Coordinates of N, CA and C in Angstrom, one line a residue:
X26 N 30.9 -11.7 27.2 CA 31.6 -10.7 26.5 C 32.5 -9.9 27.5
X27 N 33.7 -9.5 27.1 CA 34.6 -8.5 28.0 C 34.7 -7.2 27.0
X28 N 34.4 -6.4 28.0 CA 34.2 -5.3 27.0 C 35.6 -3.9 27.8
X29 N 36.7 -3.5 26.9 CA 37.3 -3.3 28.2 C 37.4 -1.8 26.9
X30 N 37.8 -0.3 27.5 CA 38.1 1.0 26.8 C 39.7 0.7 27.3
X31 N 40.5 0.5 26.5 CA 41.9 1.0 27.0 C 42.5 2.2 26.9
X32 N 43.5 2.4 27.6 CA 43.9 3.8 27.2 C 45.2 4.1 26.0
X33 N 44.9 4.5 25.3 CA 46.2 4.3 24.2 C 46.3 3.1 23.1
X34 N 45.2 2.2 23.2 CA 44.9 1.2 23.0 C 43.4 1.0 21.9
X35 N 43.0 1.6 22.8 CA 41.2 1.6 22.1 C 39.9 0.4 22.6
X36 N 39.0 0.2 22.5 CA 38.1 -0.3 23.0 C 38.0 -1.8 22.3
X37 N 37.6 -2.7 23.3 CA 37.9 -4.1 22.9 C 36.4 -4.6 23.6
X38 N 35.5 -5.4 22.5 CA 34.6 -6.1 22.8 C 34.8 -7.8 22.5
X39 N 35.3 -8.1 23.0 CA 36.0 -9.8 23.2 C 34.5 -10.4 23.3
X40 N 34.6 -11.6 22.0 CA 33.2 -12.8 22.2 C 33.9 -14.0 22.0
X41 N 34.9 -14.1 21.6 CA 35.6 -15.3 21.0 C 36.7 -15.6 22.0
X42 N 37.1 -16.6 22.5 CA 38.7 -17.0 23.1 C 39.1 -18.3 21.4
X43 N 40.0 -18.1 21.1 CA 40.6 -19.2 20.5 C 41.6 -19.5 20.5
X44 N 42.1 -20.8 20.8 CA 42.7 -21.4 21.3 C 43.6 -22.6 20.7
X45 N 45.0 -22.3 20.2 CA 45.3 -23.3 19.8 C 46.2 -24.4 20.8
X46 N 46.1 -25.5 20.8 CA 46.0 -27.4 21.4 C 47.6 -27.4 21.8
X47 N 47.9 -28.1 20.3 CA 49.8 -28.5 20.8 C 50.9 -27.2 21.6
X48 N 50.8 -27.7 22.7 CA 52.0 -26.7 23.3 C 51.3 -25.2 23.5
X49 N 50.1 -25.4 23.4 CA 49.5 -24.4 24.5 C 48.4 -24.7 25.3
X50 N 47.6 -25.9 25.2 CA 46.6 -25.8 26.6 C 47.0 -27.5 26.7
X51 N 48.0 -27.9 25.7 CA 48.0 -29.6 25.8 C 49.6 -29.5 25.3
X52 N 50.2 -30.9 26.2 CA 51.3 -31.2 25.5 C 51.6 -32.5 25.7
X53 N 52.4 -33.5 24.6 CA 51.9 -34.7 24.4 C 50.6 -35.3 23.9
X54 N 49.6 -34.4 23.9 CA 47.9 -34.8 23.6 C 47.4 -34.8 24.4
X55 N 48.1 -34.6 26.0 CA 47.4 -34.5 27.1 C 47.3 -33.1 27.7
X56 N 46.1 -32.7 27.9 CA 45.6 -31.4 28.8 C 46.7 -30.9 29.7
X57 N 46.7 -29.6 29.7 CA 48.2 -28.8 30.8 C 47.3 -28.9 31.9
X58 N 47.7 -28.7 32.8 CA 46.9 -28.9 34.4 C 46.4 -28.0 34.6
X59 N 45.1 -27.8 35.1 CA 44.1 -26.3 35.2 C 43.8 -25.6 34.3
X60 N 44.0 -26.3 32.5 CA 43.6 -25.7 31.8 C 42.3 -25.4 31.6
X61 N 41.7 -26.7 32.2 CA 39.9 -26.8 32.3 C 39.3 -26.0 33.1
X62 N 40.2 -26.1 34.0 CA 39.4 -24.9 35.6 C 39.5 -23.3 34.8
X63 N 40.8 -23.0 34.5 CA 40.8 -22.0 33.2 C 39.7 -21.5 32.6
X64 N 39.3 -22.5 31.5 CA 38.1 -22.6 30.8 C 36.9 -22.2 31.2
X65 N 36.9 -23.1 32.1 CA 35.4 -23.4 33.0 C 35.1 -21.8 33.5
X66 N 36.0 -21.2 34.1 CA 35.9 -19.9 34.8 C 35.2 -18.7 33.6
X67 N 35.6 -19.0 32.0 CA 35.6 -18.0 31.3 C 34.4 -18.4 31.0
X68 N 33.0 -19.6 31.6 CA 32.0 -19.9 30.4 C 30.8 -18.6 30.8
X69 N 30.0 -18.4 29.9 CA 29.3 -17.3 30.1 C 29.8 -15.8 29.8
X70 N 30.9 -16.2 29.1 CA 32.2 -15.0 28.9 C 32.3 -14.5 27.5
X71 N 32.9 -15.5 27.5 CA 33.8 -16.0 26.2 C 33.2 -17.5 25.7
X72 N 32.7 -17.2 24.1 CA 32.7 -18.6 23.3 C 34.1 -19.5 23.2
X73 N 34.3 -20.5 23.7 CA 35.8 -21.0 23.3 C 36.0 -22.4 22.2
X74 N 37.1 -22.0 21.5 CA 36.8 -22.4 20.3 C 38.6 -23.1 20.2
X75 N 39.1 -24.5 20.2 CA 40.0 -24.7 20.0 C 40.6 -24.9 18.2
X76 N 41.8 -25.3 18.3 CA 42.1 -24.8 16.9 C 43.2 -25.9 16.9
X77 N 42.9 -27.0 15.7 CA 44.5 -28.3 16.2 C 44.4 -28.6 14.7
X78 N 45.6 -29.3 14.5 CA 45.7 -30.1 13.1 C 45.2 -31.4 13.4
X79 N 45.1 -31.7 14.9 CA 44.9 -33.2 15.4 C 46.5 -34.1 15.5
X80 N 46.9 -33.5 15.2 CA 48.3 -34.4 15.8 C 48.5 -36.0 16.2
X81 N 47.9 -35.6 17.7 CA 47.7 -36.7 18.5 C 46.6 -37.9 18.6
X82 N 45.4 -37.0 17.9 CA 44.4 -37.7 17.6 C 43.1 -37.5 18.7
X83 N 43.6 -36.5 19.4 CA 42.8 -35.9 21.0 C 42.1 -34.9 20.7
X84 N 41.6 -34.4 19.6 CA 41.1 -33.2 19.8 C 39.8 -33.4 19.8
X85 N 39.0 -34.3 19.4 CA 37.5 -34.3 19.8 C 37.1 -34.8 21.4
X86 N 37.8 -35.8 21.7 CA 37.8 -36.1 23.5 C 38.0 -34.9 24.0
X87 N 38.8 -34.2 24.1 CA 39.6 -32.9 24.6 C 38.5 -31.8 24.7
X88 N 37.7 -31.6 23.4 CA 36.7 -30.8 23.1 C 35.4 -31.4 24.3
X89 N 35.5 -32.1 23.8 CA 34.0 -33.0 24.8 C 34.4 -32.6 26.7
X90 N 35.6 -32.7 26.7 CA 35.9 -32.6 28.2 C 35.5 -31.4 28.6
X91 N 36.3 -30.6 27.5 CA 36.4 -29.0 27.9 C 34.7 -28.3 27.9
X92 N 34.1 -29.1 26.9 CA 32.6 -28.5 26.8 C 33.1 -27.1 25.9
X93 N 34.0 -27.2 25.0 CA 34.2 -26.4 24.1 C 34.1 -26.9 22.4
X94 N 34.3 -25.9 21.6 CA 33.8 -26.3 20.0 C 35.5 -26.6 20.0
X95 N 35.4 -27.7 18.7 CA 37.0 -27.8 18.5 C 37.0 -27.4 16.9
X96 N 38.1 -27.1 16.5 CA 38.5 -26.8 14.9 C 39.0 -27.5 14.4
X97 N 39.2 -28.8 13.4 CA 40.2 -29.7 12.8 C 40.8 -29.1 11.8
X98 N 41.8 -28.5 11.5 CA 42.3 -28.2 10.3 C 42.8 -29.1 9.5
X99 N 42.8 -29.2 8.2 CA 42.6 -30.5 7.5 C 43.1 -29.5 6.2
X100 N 43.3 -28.3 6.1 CA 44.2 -27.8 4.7 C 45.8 -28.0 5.2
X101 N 46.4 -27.8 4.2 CA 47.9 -27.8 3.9 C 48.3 -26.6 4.6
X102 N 47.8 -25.6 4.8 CA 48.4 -24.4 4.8 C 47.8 -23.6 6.7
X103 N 48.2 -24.8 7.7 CA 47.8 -24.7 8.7 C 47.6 -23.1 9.1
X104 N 48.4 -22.0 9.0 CA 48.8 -21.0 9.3 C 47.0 -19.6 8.7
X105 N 47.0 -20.3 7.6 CA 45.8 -19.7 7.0 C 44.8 -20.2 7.1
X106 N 44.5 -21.6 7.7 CA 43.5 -21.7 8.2 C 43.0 -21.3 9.7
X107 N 43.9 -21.1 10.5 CA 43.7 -20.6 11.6 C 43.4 -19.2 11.7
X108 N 43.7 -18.2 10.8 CA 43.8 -16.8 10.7 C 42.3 -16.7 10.0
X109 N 42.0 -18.0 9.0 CA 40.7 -17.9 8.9 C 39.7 -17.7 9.6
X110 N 39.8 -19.1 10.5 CA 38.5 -19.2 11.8 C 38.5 -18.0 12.4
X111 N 39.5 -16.9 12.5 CA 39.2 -15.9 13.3 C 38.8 -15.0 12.7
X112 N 38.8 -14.7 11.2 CA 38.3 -13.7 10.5 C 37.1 -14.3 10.6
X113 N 36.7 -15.5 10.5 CA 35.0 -15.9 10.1 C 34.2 -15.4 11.4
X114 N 35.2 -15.8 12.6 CA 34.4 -15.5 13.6 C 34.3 -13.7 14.4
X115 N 35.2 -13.2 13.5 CA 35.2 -12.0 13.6 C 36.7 -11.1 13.8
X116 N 37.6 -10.9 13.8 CA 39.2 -10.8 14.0 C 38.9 -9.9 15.7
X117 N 38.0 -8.5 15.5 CA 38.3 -7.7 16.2 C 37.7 -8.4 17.6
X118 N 36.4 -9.1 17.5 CA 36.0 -9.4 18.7 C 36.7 -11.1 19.6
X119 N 37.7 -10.8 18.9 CA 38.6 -12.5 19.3 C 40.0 -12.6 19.9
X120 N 39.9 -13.6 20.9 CA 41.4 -13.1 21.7 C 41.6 -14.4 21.4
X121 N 43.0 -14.7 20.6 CA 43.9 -15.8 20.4 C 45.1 -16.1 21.4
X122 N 45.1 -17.4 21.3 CA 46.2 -17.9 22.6 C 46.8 -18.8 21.6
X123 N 47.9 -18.8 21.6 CA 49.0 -19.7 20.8 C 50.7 -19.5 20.9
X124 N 51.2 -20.6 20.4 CA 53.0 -20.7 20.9 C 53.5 -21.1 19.1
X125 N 52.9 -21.8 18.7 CA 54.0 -22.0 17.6 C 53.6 -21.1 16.0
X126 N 54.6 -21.1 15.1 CA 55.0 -20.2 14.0 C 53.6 -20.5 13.5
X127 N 52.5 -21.7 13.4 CA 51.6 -21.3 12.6 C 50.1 -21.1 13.3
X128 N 50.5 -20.2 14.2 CA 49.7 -19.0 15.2 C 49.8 -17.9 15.0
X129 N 50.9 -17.1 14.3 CA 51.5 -16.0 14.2 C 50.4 -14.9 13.7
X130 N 50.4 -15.5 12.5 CA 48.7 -15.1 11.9 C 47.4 -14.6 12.5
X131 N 47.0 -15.7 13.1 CA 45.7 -15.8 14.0 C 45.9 -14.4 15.4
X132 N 47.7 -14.9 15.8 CA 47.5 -13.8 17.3 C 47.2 -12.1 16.3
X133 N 48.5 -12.3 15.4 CA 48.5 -10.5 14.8 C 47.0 -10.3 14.4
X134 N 45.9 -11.4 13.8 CA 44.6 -10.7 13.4 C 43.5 -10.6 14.3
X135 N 44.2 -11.0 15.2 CA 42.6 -10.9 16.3 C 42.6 -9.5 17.4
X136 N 42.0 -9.4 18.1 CA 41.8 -8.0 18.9 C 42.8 -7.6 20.0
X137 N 43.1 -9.0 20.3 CA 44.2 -9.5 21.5 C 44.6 -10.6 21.0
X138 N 46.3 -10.5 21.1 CA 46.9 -11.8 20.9 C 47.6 -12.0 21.7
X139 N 47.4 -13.6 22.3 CA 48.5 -13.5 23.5 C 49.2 -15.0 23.4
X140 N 51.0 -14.9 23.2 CA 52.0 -15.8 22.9 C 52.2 -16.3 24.6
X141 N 52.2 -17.6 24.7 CA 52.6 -18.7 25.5 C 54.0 -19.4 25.2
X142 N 54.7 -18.8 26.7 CA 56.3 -19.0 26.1 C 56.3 -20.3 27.3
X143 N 56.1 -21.8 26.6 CA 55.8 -22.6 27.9 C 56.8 -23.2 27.6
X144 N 57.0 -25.1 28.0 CA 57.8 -25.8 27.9 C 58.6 -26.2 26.7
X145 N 57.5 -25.8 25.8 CA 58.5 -26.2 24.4 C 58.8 -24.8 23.8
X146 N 58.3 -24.2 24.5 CA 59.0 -22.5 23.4 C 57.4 -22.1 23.1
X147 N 57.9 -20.9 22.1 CA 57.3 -20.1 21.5 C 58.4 -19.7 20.2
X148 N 58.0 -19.4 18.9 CA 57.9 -19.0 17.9 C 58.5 -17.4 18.1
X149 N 59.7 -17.2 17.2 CA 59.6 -15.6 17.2 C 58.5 -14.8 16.9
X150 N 58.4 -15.6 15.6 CA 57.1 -14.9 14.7 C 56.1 -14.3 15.8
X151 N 55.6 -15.6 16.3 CA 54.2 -15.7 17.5 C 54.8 -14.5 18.4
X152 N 55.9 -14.7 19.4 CA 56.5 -13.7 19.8 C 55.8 -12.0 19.5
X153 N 56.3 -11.8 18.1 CA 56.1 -10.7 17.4 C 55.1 -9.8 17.3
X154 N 54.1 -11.1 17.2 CA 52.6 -11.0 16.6 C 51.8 -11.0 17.7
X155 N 52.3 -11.1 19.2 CA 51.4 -11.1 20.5 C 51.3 -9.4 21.0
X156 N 50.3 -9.3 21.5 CA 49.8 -8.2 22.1 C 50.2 -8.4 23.4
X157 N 50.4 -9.6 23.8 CA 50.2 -10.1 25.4 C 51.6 -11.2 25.5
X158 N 52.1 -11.1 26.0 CA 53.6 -12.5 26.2 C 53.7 -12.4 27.9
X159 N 53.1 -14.3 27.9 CA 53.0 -14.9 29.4 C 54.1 -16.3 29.3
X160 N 53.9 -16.6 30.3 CA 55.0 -17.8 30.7 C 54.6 -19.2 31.2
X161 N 52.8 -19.2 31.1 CA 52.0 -20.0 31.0 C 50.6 -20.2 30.8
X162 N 49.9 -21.1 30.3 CA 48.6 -20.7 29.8 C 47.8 -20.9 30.7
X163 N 47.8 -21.1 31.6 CA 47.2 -20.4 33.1 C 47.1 -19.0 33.4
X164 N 48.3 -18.5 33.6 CA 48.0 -16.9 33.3 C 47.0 -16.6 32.1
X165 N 47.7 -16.9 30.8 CA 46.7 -16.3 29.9 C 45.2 -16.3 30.7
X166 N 44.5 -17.4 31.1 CA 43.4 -17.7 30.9 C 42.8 -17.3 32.1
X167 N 43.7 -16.3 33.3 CA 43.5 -15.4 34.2 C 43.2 -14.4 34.2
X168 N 44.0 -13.9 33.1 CA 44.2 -12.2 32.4 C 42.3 -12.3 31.7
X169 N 42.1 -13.3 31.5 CA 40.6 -13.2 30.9 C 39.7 -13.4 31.8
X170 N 39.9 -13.9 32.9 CA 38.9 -14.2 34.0 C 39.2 -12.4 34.9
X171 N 39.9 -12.0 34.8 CA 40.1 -10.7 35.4 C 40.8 -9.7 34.5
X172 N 39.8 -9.1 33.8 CA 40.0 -8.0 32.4 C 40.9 -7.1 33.0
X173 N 40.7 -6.9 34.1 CA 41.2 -5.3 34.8 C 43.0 -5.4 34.2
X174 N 43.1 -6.6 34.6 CA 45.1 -7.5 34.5 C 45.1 -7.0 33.0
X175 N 44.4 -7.1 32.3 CA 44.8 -6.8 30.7 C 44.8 -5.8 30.4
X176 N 43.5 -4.9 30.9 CA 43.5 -3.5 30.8 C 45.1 -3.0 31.1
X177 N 46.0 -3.3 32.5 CA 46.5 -2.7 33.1 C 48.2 -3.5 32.2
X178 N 47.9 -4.2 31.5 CA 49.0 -4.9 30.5 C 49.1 -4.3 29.1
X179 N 47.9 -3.7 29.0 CA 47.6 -3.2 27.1 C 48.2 -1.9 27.5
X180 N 48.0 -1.0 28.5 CA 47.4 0.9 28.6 C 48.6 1.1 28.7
X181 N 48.7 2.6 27.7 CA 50.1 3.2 27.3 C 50.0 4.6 28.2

């Protein structure tokens, strides 16, 4: 758990990382480099929990690698299923990581949302709906291995 009091902000008990696949920890279906060392850093932390339509057809390997749970979304309405898994798993205690329009949801409902402005873009929406905007998902996954960085990114 990361349990951080911000100032201006309010108190954040983080149990969940979730994590959506295309064009944020993977592009082409292949893993971004050090996303795993990333990962690996946060276990004992943070539960992590990926989030894909499956696209590529990598998200169960990808899961197995990472030693993380994966999410297949399999409704029509990608955007509400993602905003789901995070309400189920709790909104307030969940920090979302995601780049495209149907993340937008998921980052604005969770406790922390942080937009990945990487090689293919980012979404305005996403944009909008981040608490946190980095320039790769390595950072992101820094800022959670050392709370203090977030604290000192959230406090007004």
């Amino acid at each position: 758990m990361i349990q951080l009091d911000i100032p201006g902000y309010g108190e954040l008990r983080l149990q969940h990382l979730v994590l959506d696949v295309n064009g944020t920890i993977a592009a082409g279906g292949e893993l971004v480099e050090g996303v795993a060392e990333g990962i690996a850093a946060l276990e004992g932390t943070l539960r992590t929990v990926a989030v894909t339509a499956d696209t590529h057809g990598t998200a169960h390997a990808l899961g197995e690698r990472l030693g993380i749970d994966v999410h297949v979304i399999t409704g029509s309405w990608e955007a509400g299923d993602k905003l789901e898994l995070v309400q189920d798993l709790g909104a307030d205690a969940v920090v979302a990581i995601g780049n495209g329009s149907n993340d937008a949801l998921m980052l604005r409902s969770a406790a922390v949302g942080v937009c990945v402005i990487g090689p293919e873009g980012a979404s305005r929406a996403t944009l909008e709906a981040a608490d946190i905007v980095v320039t790769d998902i390595r950072d992101a996954l820094a800022l959670l291995a050392d709370p203090r960085r977030m604290l000192a990114t959230l406090r007004t």
